Amino acid sequence: AHWHQFQVLTKRDQRLAEGNDAVLAEFGQWPANVWQGVSVCNAAVTEMKRIDHLGKAAAAIKWVSFEPWISDMNTPLDESIPDLRERLSRNGIAWVVVGGESGAKQDTNLMTLEDARFLMCEAKAAGCQVHFKQLGAALAIRMGVYSTSGDHRAKGGAPDQWPADLNIVEWPAPTWSAYKAPDNFSYLYPEGEWQRFWQPSVARELGED
């Protein structure tokens, strides 16, 4: 489905090498429209290593989701991850998403404005496209824009609630290079089998709900 861009995201960075090997073994190369991403949620060393593990994948577009970002109120990010810019650059990260945690009002952790600005500035300096997603519940409460209306604005998800310097929504340029499946390619399931998972009319013909 080359007309779609597939954004794959995981927190299980230990599976990245396995997945990369499997894609290369079956297809010979990563399909250009499959982006591989990893979630990084705080400044801990184990979280930051996910970026390095992602860098070893051969995907054309690699991206990092700093969401839900949980700030450490005791240590500024320029002290805890001073090498973030270089880490993103050397691992070929094309896109960075930044956002706070959404969830129950009393349980969500805070992403500070300072952290959001640091993440986005370092990503831009590394040559990444950046995409601010949301303030998160705790920061929306702190800024006085939290609501209980139930729509996407409730937890700081509306751009008109964001500081102007964070209101950046960019996408990496998609790679439209031609892709040809290997001659010996075959689906795991026969066509009539796998179509039922996504085409309701086929399921109805087979007498399934």
Short mmCIF file of C-alpha atoms in Angstrom, two decimals:
data_model
loop_
_atom_site.label_atom_id
_atom_site.label_comp_id
_atom_site.label_asym_id
_atom_site.label_seq_id
_atom_site.Cartn_x
_atom_site.Cartn_y
_atom_site.Cartn_z
CA ALA A 1 0.00 0.00 0.00
CA HIS A 2 2.61 2.49 -1.19
CA TRP A 3 0.10 5.36 -1.13
CA HIS A 4 0.06 5.26 2.69
CA GLN A 5 2.76 6.30 5.16
CA PHE A 6 2.96 3.74 7.99
CA GLN A 7 4.26 5.06 11.31
CA VAL A 8 5.52 2.19 13.47
CA LEU A 9 6.23 3.04 17.11
CA THR A 10 7.54 0.91 19.97
CA LYS A 11 8.89 1.21 23.48
CA ARG A 12 10.53 -2.20 23.19
CA ASP A 13 13.84 -1.09 21.74
CA GLN A 14 15.31 -4.55 22.34
CA ARG A 15 13.07 -5.77 19.49
CA LEU A 16 14.33 -3.23 16.96
CA ALA A 17 17.27 -5.31 15.75
CA GLU A 18 15.08 -8.39 15.42
CA GLY A 19 12.48 -6.44 13.44
CA ASN A 20 15.10 -4.83 11.23
CA ASP A 21 16.65 -8.20 10.39
CA ALA A 22 13.23 -9.68 9.60
CA VAL A 23 12.31 -6.82 7.25
CA LEU A 24 15.62 -7.07 5.41
CA ALA A 25 15.38 -10.86 5.16
CA GLU A 26 11.89 -10.76 3.66
CA PHE A 27 12.00 -7.63 1.51
CA GLY A 28 15.68 -6.95 0.93
CA GLN A 29 15.17 -3.35 2.05
CA TRP A 30 12.77 -1.32 4.16
CA PRO A 31 9.69 -0.22 2.21
CA ALA A 32 10.16 3.53 1.79
CA ASN A 33 6.74 4.33 3.26
CA VAL A 34 7.32 2.53 6.58
CA TRP A 35 8.67 4.84 9.28
CA GLN A 36 10.24 3.22 12.35
CA GLY A 37 9.96 5.10 15.62
CA VAL A 38 10.74 4.63 19.29
CA SER A 39 9.18 6.22 22.39
CA VAL A 40 11.44 8.07 24.85
CA CYS A 41 9.59 9.31 27.91
CA ASN A 42 12.21 10.78 30.24
CA ALA A 43 15.90 11.60 30.53
CA ALA A 44 16.99 8.27 32.04
CA VAL A 45 19.99 6.60 30.43
CA THR A 46 17.94 3.52 29.54
CA GLU A 47 15.40 5.70 27.73
CA MET A 48 18.05 7.62 25.78
CA LYS A 49 19.67 4.37 24.62
CA ARG A 50 16.51 3.65 22.65
CA ILE A 51 17.58 6.35 20.20
CA ASP A 52 20.91 4.58 19.63
CA HIS A 53 19.18 1.24 19.09
CA LEU A 54 16.82 2.86 16.59
CA GLY A 55 19.78 4.34 14.75
CA LYS A 56 20.91 0.84 13.75
CA ALA A 57 17.69 0.17 11.83
CA ALA A 58 17.74 0.64 8.05
CA ALA A 59 14.38 2.40 7.81
CA ALA A 60 14.37 5.39 5.44
CA ILE A 61 12.61 7.54 8.05
CA LYS A 62 13.45 7.08 11.72
CA TRP A 63 11.61 9.08 14.36
CA VAL A 64 11.46 9.62 18.11
CA SER A 65 8.30 10.24 20.10
CA PHE A 66 9.14 12.24 23.22
CA GLU A 67 5.63 11.53 24.44
CA PRO A 68 4.39 11.20 27.05
CA TRP A 69 7.34 13.24 28.27
CA ILE A 70 7.76 13.23 32.06
CA SER A 71 9.92 16.04 33.38
CA ASP A 72 12.42 15.74 36.21
CA MET A 73 11.79 18.78 38.36
CA ASN A 74 15.26 18.57 39.95
CA THR A 75 17.59 18.51 36.94
CA PRO A 76 17.41 20.69 33.81
CA LEU A 77 17.59 18.77 30.54
CA ASP A 78 20.67 20.63 29.34
CA GLU A 79 22.44 18.99 32.29
CA SER A 80 20.87 15.51 32.13
CA ILE A 81 21.05 15.02 28.34
CA PRO A 82 23.61 17.55 27.04
CA ASP A 83 24.36 15.29 24.06
CA LEU A 84 20.77 15.06 22.77
CA ARG A 85 21.46 17.06 19.61
CA GLU A 86 24.46 14.92 18.69
CA ARG A 87 22.62 11.70 19.54
CA LEU A 88 19.72 12.54 17.24
CA SER A 89 22.05 13.58 14.45
CA ARG A 90 24.38 10.57 14.48
CA ASN A 91 21.44 8.16 14.50
CA GLY A 92 19.79 9.72 11.46
CA ILE A 93 16.58 10.77 13.21
CA ALA A 94 14.34 12.61 10.73
CA TRP A 95 11.32 13.47 12.87
CA VAL A 96 10.70 14.28 16.54
CA VAL A 97 7.28 14.43 18.22
CA VAL A 98 6.91 16.16 21.60
CA GLY A 99 3.92 15.96 23.93
CA GLY A 100 2.77 15.76 27.52
CA GLU A 101 0.87 12.94 29.18
CA SER A 102 -2.88 12.69 28.78
CA GLY A 103 -4.88 10.77 31.34
CA ALA A 104 -6.79 11.19 34.57
CA LYS A 105 -6.50 14.73 35.91
CA GLN A 106 -5.14 13.61 39.29
CA ASP A 107 -2.66 11.04 37.97
CA THR A 108 -0.83 12.58 35.03
CA ASN A 109 2.80 13.66 35.20
CA LEU A 110 4.02 17.09 34.18
CA MET A 111 5.92 18.02 31.05
CA THR A 112 7.34 21.49 31.64
CA LEU A 113 7.46 24.20 29.00
CA GLU A 114 11.23 24.36 29.51
CA ASP A 115 11.61 20.67 28.65
CA ALA A 116 9.34 20.94 25.62
CA ARG A 117 11.37 23.90 24.32
CA PHE A 118 14.68 22.13 24.92
CA LEU A 119 13.57 18.96 23.12
CA MET A 120 12.30 20.90 20.12
CA CYS A 121 15.28 23.25 19.88
CA GLU A 122 17.80 20.42 20.09
CA ALA A 123 15.86 18.43 17.50
CA LYS A 124 15.84 21.38 15.09
CA ALA A 125 19.56 21.90 15.65
CA ALA A 126 20.08 18.22 14.74
CA GLY A 127 18.24 18.74 11.45
CA CYS A 128 14.99 17.02 12.48
CA GLN A 129 11.49 18.06 11.57
CA VAL A 130 9.56 18.72 14.78
CA HIS A 131 5.93 18.16 15.65
CA PHE A 132 4.39 19.47 18.86
CA LYS A 133 1.40 17.29 19.74
CA GLN A 134 -0.10 18.45 23.03
CA LEU A 135 0.57 20.11 26.38
CA GLY A 136 -0.71 17.16 28.38
CA ALA A 137 -3.16 17.31 31.26
CA ALA A 138 -0.80 18.52 34.00
CA LEU A 139 0.67 21.36 31.94
CA ALA A 140 -2.78 22.34 30.65
CA ILE A 141 -3.93 22.63 34.27
CA ARG A 142 -0.88 24.74 35.15
CA MET A 143 -1.52 27.04 32.17
CA GLY A 144 -5.25 27.32 32.93
CA VAL A 145 -6.46 25.76 29.66
CA TYR A 146 -7.63 22.39 31.00
CA SER A 147 -11.33 21.78 30.49
CA THR A 148 -13.82 18.99 31.07
CA SER A 149 -15.61 19.38 27.74
CA GLY A 150 -14.44 15.97 26.58
CA ASP A 151 -13.06 17.16 23.26
CA HIS A 152 -9.43 17.26 22.13
CA ARG A 153 -8.95 20.66 23.78
CA ALA A 154 -9.44 19.27 27.27
CA LYS A 155 -5.82 18.28 27.86
CA GLY A 156 -4.00 20.96 25.93
CA GLY A 157 -4.48 19.46 22.50
CA ALA A 158 -5.56 22.59 20.63
CA PRO A 159 -2.88 24.72 18.92
CA ASP A 160 -4.49 27.99 19.95
CA GLN A 161 -3.69 27.04 23.58
CA TRP A 162 0.03 26.60 22.95
CA PRO A 163 2.80 29.19 23.27
CA ALA A 164 3.61 30.51 19.80
CA ASP A 165 7.15 29.11 19.81
CA LEU A 166 5.83 25.58 20.39
CA ASN A 167 3.14 25.78 17.73
CA ILE A 168 5.16 23.87 15.15
CA VAL A 169 3.70 20.92 13.26
CA GLU A 170 6.15 19.60 10.66
CA TRP A 171 6.45 16.34 8.79
CA PRO A 172 9.51 14.72 7.24
CA ALA A 173 9.48 14.54 3.47
CA PRO A 174 8.05 11.14 2.48
CA THR A 175 10.28 8.91 0.39
CA TRP A 176 8.50 7.88 -2.77
CA SER A 177 11.20 5.66 -4.24
CA ALA A 178 9.87 2.78 -6.27
CA TYR A 179 9.63 -0.54 -4.47
CA LYS A 180 9.47 -4.00 -6.01
CA ALA A 181 8.68 -7.05 -3.92
CA PRO A 182 11.12 -9.98 -4.16
CA ASP A 183 10.22 -12.61 -6.76
CA ASN A 184 9.73 -15.23 -4.07
CA PHE A 185 7.49 -12.99 -1.93
CA SER A 186 4.33 -14.61 -0.53
CA TYR A 187 1.80 -13.52 2.07
CA LEU A 188 1.69 -15.40 5.33
CA TYR A 189 -1.98 -16.16 4.64
CA PRO A 190 -3.62 -16.97 1.29
CA GLU A 191 -5.35 -13.94 -0.24
CA GLY A 192 -8.85 -15.10 0.69
CA GLU A 193 -7.70 -15.55 4.26
CA TRP A 194 -6.04 -12.21 4.92
CA GLN A 195 -8.61 -10.11 3.09
CA ARG A 196 -11.25 -10.93 5.68
CA PHE A 197 -9.28 -8.96 8.28
CA TRP A 198 -9.69 -5.64 6.50
CA GLN A 199 -12.48 -5.99 3.95
CA PRO A 200 -15.92 -6.42 5.62
CA SER A 201 -17.57 -7.49 2.33
CA VAL A 202 -15.27 -10.52 2.12
CA ALA A 203 -16.10 -11.48 5.70
CA ARG A 204 -19.82 -11.24 4.93
CA GLU A 205 -19.41 -13.49 1.89
CA LEU A 206 -17.69 -16.01 4.13
CA GLY A 207 -20.61 -15.84 6.54
CA GLU A 208 -18.58 -14.20 9.31
CA ASP A 209 -19.50 -11.23 11.52
#
